[in-house]
Coordinates of C-alpha atoms in Angstrom, one line a residue:
M776 CA -260.2 -57.2 98.7
P777 CA -263.1 -56.8 96.1
Q778 CA -265.7 -59.4 95.7
P779 CA -265.1 -62.1 92.9
G780 CA -266.0 -60.6 89.6
S781 CA -266.2 -56.9 90.8
K782 CA -263.7 -54.2 90.2
P783 CA -261.9 -52.7 93.1
R784 CA -263.4 -49.4 94.3
I785 CA -261.3 -46.2 94.5
A786 CA -261.6 -43.0 96.3
I787 CA -259.7 -39.8 95.9
I788 CA -259.4 -37.3 98.9
G789 CA -258.7 -33.9 97.5
G790 CA -259.8 -34.1 93.9
T791 CA -259.7 -30.4 92.7
G792 CA -255.9 -29.9 92.3
Y793 CA -253.6 -30.9 89.3
G794 CA -252.7 -34.1 91.0
G795 CA -256.5 -34.9 91.7
A796 CA -257.4 -34.0 88.1
E797 CA -254.8 -36.4 86.7
L798 CA -255.9 -39.2 89.2
C799 CA -259.5 -38.6 87.9
R800 CA -258.5 -38.8 84.2
L801 CA -256.4 -41.9 84.8
L802 CA -258.7 -43.9 87.0
L803 CA -262.0 -43.0 84.9
A804 CA -260.4 -44.7 82.0
H805 CA -258.7 -47.6 84.0
P806 CA -260.2 -51.0 82.9
G807 CA -259.3 -52.7 86.1
V808 CA -260.8 -50.4 88.8
E809 CA -264.0 -48.2 89.5
L810 CA -263.6 -44.6 90.6
S811 CA -266.4 -44.4 93.2
R812 CA -265.9 -41.3 95.2
V813 CA -264.0 -37.9 95.1
T814 CA -264.0 -35.5 97.9
S815 CA -263.0 -31.8 98.2
I816 CA -263.7 -28.8 100.4
D817 CA -264.2 -26.8 97.2
H818 CA -266.8 -27.1 94.5
V819 CA -269.1 -29.4 96.8
D820 CA -271.8 -31.1 94.9
E821 CA -270.3 -29.9 91.5
P822 CA -269.8 -32.6 88.8
L823 CA -266.1 -33.5 88.4
E824 CA -266.4 -32.3 84.8
A825 CA -267.4 -28.9 85.8
V826 CA -264.1 -28.3 87.4
H827 CA -261.9 -30.5 85.2
L828 CA -263.0 -29.6 81.8
N829 CA -261.1 -32.4 80.1
L830 CA -263.4 -35.0 81.5
H831 CA -266.6 -36.3 79.9
R832 CA -269.7 -36.9 82.0
T833 CA -268.4 -38.9 84.9
G834 CA -271.7 -39.4 87.0
L835 CA -269.5 -38.2 90.1
C836 CA -269.6 -35.1 92.1
F837 CA -267.3 -33.5 94.6
R838 CA -268.2 -34.5 98.2
N839 CA -267.3 -32.9 101.4
I840 CA -267.2 -35.7 103.8
P841 CA -264.6 -36.8 106.5
P842 CA -261.7 -39.0 105.4
R843 CA -262.8 -41.9 107.4
E844 CA -266.2 -41.9 105.8
A845 CA -264.4 -41.5 102.3
A846 CA -262.5 -44.5 102.9
Q847 CA -265.5 -46.7 103.9
G848 CA -266.4 -49.4 101.3
V849 CA -263.4 -48.8 99.0
D850 CA -260.3 -50.8 98.4
V851 CA -257.8 -48.0 97.7
V852 CA -257.8 -44.5 98.8
F853 CA -255.6 -41.8 97.1
L854 CA -254.7 -38.7 99.2
A855 CA -254.2 -35.8 96.6
L856 CA -253.9 -33.0 99.5
P857 CA -251.2 -30.3 100.0
H858 CA -248.2 -31.0 102.0
K859 CA -248.8 -30.8 105.8
V860 CA -252.4 -31.6 105.4
S861 CA -252.0 -35.4 104.9
A862 CA -249.7 -35.4 108.0
T863 CA -252.6 -34.4 110.2
L864 CA -254.7 -37.4 109.0
A865 CA -252.2 -40.1 110.1
P866 CA -254.3 -41.3 113.1
E867 CA -257.4 -41.7 111.0
L868 CA -255.4 -43.3 108.2
A869 CA -254.1 -45.9 110.6
E870 CA -257.6 -47.1 111.4
V871 CA -259.0 -47.5 107.8
S872 CA -259.0 -50.8 106.1
A873 CA -258.4 -49.6 102.5
R874 CA -254.9 -49.4 101.2
V875 CA -253.7 -45.8 101.2
I876 CA -251.5 -44.0 98.6
D877 CA -250.4 -40.5 99.6
L878 CA -249.2 -38.0 97.0
S879 CA -247.9 -35.4 99.3
G880 CA -244.5 -35.3 100.9
D881 CA -245.7 -36.0 104.4
F882 CA -244.6 -39.6 104.8
R883 CA -241.9 -39.9 102.4
L884 CA -239.0 -39.3 104.8
R885 CA -238.0 -41.4 107.6
D886 CA -235.8 -38.6 109.4
R887 CA -238.1 -36.3 111.5
D888 CA -235.5 -33.6 111.8
A889 CA -235.1 -33.7 108.0
Y890 CA -238.9 -33.4 107.6
A891 CA -238.9 -30.4 110.1
R892 CA -236.1 -28.6 108.3
F893 CA -237.2 -28.9 104.7
Y894 CA -241.1 -28.8 105.4
G895 CA -240.9 -25.8 107.7
G896 CA -242.1 -27.4 110.9
A897 CA -242.3 -30.5 113.0
H898 CA -244.4 -33.4 111.7
P899 CA -247.6 -33.6 113.8
H900 CA -247.4 -37.5 114.0
P901 CA -243.6 -38.4 113.6
E902 CA -244.4 -41.8 115.1
H903 CA -245.8 -42.5 111.5
L904 CA -242.7 -41.6 109.6
G905 CA -241.2 -44.7 108.1
G906 CA -244.5 -46.5 108.2
F907 CA -245.2 -45.9 104.6
V908 CA -243.5 -47.9 101.9
Y909 CA -241.7 -45.4 99.3
G910 CA -243.6 -45.9 96.1
L911 CA -240.8 -45.9 93.6
P912 CA -241.5 -49.3 91.7
E913 CA -238.0 -49.2 90.1
L914 CA -236.6 -49.7 93.6
H915 CA -239.2 -51.1 95.9
R916 CA -241.6 -53.1 93.6
E917 CA -241.9 -56.1 95.8
A918 CA -242.4 -54.0 99.0
I919 CA -245.2 -51.8 97.3
A920 CA -247.0 -55.1 96.2
K921 CA -247.3 -56.1 99.9
A922 CA -247.9 -52.6 101.2
R923 CA -251.0 -51.2 103.0
R924 CA -249.5 -47.7 103.0
V925 CA -247.6 -46.1 100.2
A926 CA -246.0 -42.6 100.0
S927 CA -245.7 -41.6 96.4
P928 CA -242.6 -40.0 95.4
G929 CA -242.3 -36.2 94.4
C930 CA -241.7 -35.3 90.8
F931 CA -238.1 -33.9 91.0
A932 CA -237.2 -36.8 93.4
T933 CA -238.5 -39.3 90.8
T934 CA -236.7 -37.6 87.9
I935 CA -233.4 -37.3 89.7
A936 CA -233.4 -40.7 91.3
L937 CA -234.2 -42.5 88.2
G938 CA -231.2 -40.9 86.6
L939 CA -228.7 -42.0 89.3
L940 CA -230.2 -45.1 90.9
P941 CA -227.8 -47.5 88.8
L942 CA -224.7 -45.5 89.9
A943 CA -225.9 -45.6 93.6
A944 CA -226.5 -49.3 93.5
A945 CA -223.0 -49.8 92.0
G946 CA -221.4 -47.8 94.7
L947 CA -220.1 -45.2 92.3
L948 CA -221.7 -42.1 93.9
R949 CA -219.1 -40.4 96.1
G950 CA -219.2 -36.9 97.5
P951 CA -221.7 -34.3 96.5
I952 CA -223.8 -34.8 93.2
H953 CA -224.7 -31.5 91.6
T954 CA -228.1 -31.4 89.8
V955 CA -229.8 -28.6 88.0
A956 CA -233.4 -29.5 87.0
A957 CA -236.1 -27.4 85.2
T958 CA -239.9 -27.9 85.9
G959 CA -243.1 -27.0 84.3
S960 CA -245.7 -24.6 86.1
S961 CA -248.2 -27.4 87.0
G962 CA -245.7 -28.5 89.5
S963 CA -246.7 -25.4 91.6
G964 CA -250.2 -26.5 91.9
A965 CA -253.6 -25.2 90.5
Y966 CA -253.7 -21.9 92.4
A967 CA -251.7 -19.1 90.8
Q968 CA -248.9 -17.5 92.8
P969 CA -247.0 -14.4 92.0
G970 CA -244.0 -16.6 90.9
T971 CA -246.0 -18.9 88.8
H972 CA -248.5 -16.5 87.1
H973 CA -248.5 -17.3 83.5
P974 CA -247.8 -13.9 82.0
L975 CA -244.5 -13.8 84.1
R976 CA -243.5 -17.5 83.9
A977 CA -244.0 -17.9 80.1
N978 CA -241.2 -15.2 79.4
N979 CA -238.9 -16.2 82.1
L980 CA -236.4 -18.6 83.6
K981 CA -235.3 -18.5 87.3
I982 CA -233.9 -20.5 90.1
Y983 CA -235.8 -21.1 93.3
K984 CA -235.2 -22.8 96.6
A985 CA -231.6 -23.4 95.5
L986 CA -229.8 -25.9 97.9
Q987 CA -232.9 -26.1 100.1
H988 CA -235.6 -27.7 98.0
Q989 CA -237.8 -30.1 100.0
H990 CA -237.1 -33.1 97.5
T991 CA -233.4 -33.0 98.4
P992 CA -233.5 -35.2 101.5
E993 CA -235.9 -37.5 99.7
I994 CA -233.5 -38.1 96.9
E995 CA -230.6 -38.5 99.4
Q996 CA -232.6 -41.2 101.2
T997 CA -233.6 -43.1 98.0
L998 CA -230.1 -43.2 96.5
G999 CA -228.9 -44.3 100.0
D1000 CA -231.4 -47.0 99.9
A1001 CA -230.0 -48.0 96.4
C1002 CA -226.5 -48.0 97.8
A1003 CA -227.5 -50.3 100.6
R1004 CA -229.3 -52.6 98.1
G1005 CA -226.2 -53.0 96.3
G1006 CA -224.1 -53.7 99.5
H1007 CA -222.4 -50.4 99.6
E1008 CA -222.1 -47.8 102.4
A1009 CA -224.3 -44.8 101.7
S1010 CA -222.3 -41.5 101.4
V1011 CA -224.6 -39.5 99.0
S1012 CA -225.3 -35.8 99.3
L1013 CA -227.1 -33.6 96.8
Q1014 CA -226.4 -30.0 95.7
F1015 CA -229.7 -29.3 93.9
V1016 CA -230.8 -26.2 92.1
P1017 CA -234.4 -26.2 90.7
V1018 CA -235.4 -24.0 87.7
S1019 CA -238.8 -22.5 87.0
A1020 CA -239.4 -23.1 83.2
P1021 CA -241.8 -21.6 80.8
L1022 CA -243.8 -24.6 80.1
P1023 CA -246.9 -26.3 81.7
R1024 CA -245.7 -29.9 82.0
G1025 CA -242.4 -31.8 82.3
I1026 CA -239.0 -31.9 84.2
L1027 CA -235.5 -32.1 82.8
A1028 CA -232.7 -32.8 85.2
N1029 CA -229.1 -32.7 84.6
S1030 CA -226.9 -34.4 87.2
F1031 CA -223.1 -34.0 87.1
V1032 CA -221.2 -37.1 88.6
Q1033 CA -217.5 -37.7 89.0
L1034 CA -216.6 -41.5 88.5
P1035 CA -213.4 -43.4 88.9
P1036 CA -211.3 -43.1 85.7
E1037 CA -211.6 -46.8 84.7
V1038 CA -215.4 -46.5 84.5
D1039 CA -215.8 -45.9 80.7
A1040 CA -218.7 -45.5 78.4
A1041 CA -219.2 -49.3 78.1
R1042 CA -219.4 -49.7 81.7
V1043 CA -221.9 -46.8 82.2
D1044 CA -224.1 -48.3 79.6
S1045 CA -223.9 -51.9 81.0
L1046 CA -224.8 -50.5 84.6
Y1047 CA -227.9 -48.8 83.3
R1048 CA -229.2 -51.6 81.2
E1049 CA -228.6 -54.2 83.9
F1050 CA -230.4 -52.1 86.5
Y1051 CA -233.4 -51.2 84.4
E1052 CA -233.9 -54.5 82.8
G1053 CA -237.7 -55.2 82.9
A1054 CA -238.5 -51.6 84.2
A1055 CA -241.9 -50.9 82.8
F1056 CA -241.6 -47.1 82.1
V1057 CA -237.9 -46.2 82.0
R1058 CA -236.5 -45.8 78.4
L1059 CA -232.6 -45.7 78.3
L1060 CA -231.6 -43.5 75.4
G1061 CA -227.8 -43.8 76.3
T1062 CA -225.6 -41.6 74.3
E1063 CA -227.7 -41.9 71.1
R1064 CA -229.9 -39.0 71.7
Q1065 CA -230.7 -36.7 74.6
A1066 CA -233.7 -37.1 76.9
E1067 CA -236.2 -34.1 76.3
V1068 CA -239.5 -33.0 77.6
V1069 CA -241.6 -33.2 74.4
A1070 CA -241.0 -37.0 74.1
I1071 CA -242.7 -37.8 77.4
K1072 CA -245.5 -35.2 77.7
G1073 CA -248.6 -36.7 79.1
S1074 CA -247.2 -40.2 79.6
M1075 CA -245.7 -42.4 82.0
W1076 CA -242.1 -42.6 80.2
A1077 CA -239.2 -41.7 82.1
D1078 CA -236.3 -41.1 79.5
V1079 CA -232.7 -41.2 80.7
S1080 CA -229.6 -40.3 78.6
W1081 CA -226.0 -39.7 79.5
T1082 CA -222.9 -38.0 78.3
V1083 CA -219.6 -39.7 79.3
G1084 CA -216.8 -37.1 79.3
E1085 CA -212.9 -37.2 79.6
V1086 CA -210.9 -37.9 82.8
V1087 CA -210.1 -34.6 84.5
A1088 CA -208.0 -34.4 87.6
G1089 CA -208.2 -38.3 88.0
Q1090 CA -212.0 -38.4 87.7
R1091 CA -214.3 -39.4 84.8
Q1092 CA -216.9 -36.7 84.1
L1093 CA -220.4 -37.9 83.5
V1094 CA -223.7 -35.9 82.9
V1095 CA -226.9 -37.8 83.3
T1096 CA -230.1 -36.3 81.8
S1097 CA -233.4 -37.5 82.8
A1098 CA -237.0 -36.3 81.8
L1099 CA -240.5 -37.2 82.7
D1100 CA -244.0 -35.6 83.0
N1101 CA -244.2 -34.3 86.5
L1102 CA -248.0 -35.0 86.6
V1103 CA -248.0 -38.6 85.4
K1104 CA -244.6 -40.6 86.1
G1105 CA -243.8 -37.7 88.5
G1106 CA -247.2 -37.7 90.2
A1107 CA -250.6 -39.3 89.6
G1108 CA -249.5 -41.9 87.1
Q1109 CA -246.8 -43.2 89.4
A1110 CA -249.4 -43.5 92.3
V1111 CA -251.6 -45.5 89.9
Q1112 CA -248.7 -47.7 89.1
S1113 CA -248.3 -48.5 92.8
M1114 CA -252.0 -49.1 93.0
N1115 CA -251.7 -51.7 90.2
L1116 CA -248.9 -53.6 92.2
M1117 CA -250.9 -53.4 95.5
L1118 CA -254.0 -54.9 93.8
G1119 CA -252.1 -57.6 91.9
L1120 CA -253.0 -56.0 88.6
P1121 CA -250.6 -55.8 85.6
E1122 CA -248.2 -53.0 86.5
T1123 CA -248.9 -51.0 83.3
L1124 CA -252.7 -51.6 83.1
G1125 CA -254.5 -48.2 82.4
I1126 CA -251.3 -46.0 82.3
D1127 CA -249.5 -47.2 79.2
A1128 CA -250.8 -44.6 76.7
P1129 CA -248.3 -43.0 74.4
A1130 CA -247.1 -39.5 74.9
L1131 CA -248.8 -36.5 73.5
W1132 CA -247.0 -35.1 70.5
P1133 CA -245.7 -32.5 69.9

């Protein structure tokens, strides 16, 4: 822990991507911590603001140093590295005294077979799977506060899970859940690919990784944990179709659920409001208006709305719509939220700015 009267010192390993950029933006303005070190194998010795043009003079340059050295003398280390890279660092991370928050998918899953299937190969250190607390505060706030290692959730996973957690905790998710979710181009990373190049994406809508996106087992695991917390046997499966959308930021997810016929609109409303009572960043719109991306852009807000339909073939039809910024609540901002909890700081400190409009 930091010395009395001093701010906790923070390091970012892998600071040149979009996740690293958002971490820099949030942590430089955070009143409770000091961003002390940012590493990268690119743009070495260049000022942060030379790469992230939105930043003012920071006094920091990108450094190319080993992770163990980057973690020396700091209180929290953020890993903003690509999937499969963080996994290779597991033995080093186990030895550092700093708290670690990983933004990749390498430590989110507990099942090594699911990791191998959805991430395209065996985990190099499967003994560390399950050793990180899953960093979704709406489900694991107390565990995060005590954790030394946190795996911050994926953007699709956060969006879809926040829309469905109350139903899972009530034991109302049965059989496959069908979700279609559209995401902005920043979710594809800072380096252009043929499928994310702006002239193509800006005029296009398409699905990708249908029924095989890597966040699928993460969502199923999270909803299963919510079932268990509510004392219900987990029987959740997800049929997930992601959509590439022509916008830079944001995710909009629509999940289709069948409920027992006696679960009416009033019961749905009650379940959501009871589950999210006191949640710092979840706004429940209910049936009054629909969640939309423009209302959450650049912010930590996760908006959730729902449409309760008729009883068809003995099942109540429900559509849950959830929206958030994939780089903030779905990425760096949620990781900072976990950091606040781990350091005993107010949960919303430094991340409660209003959304950008329009």
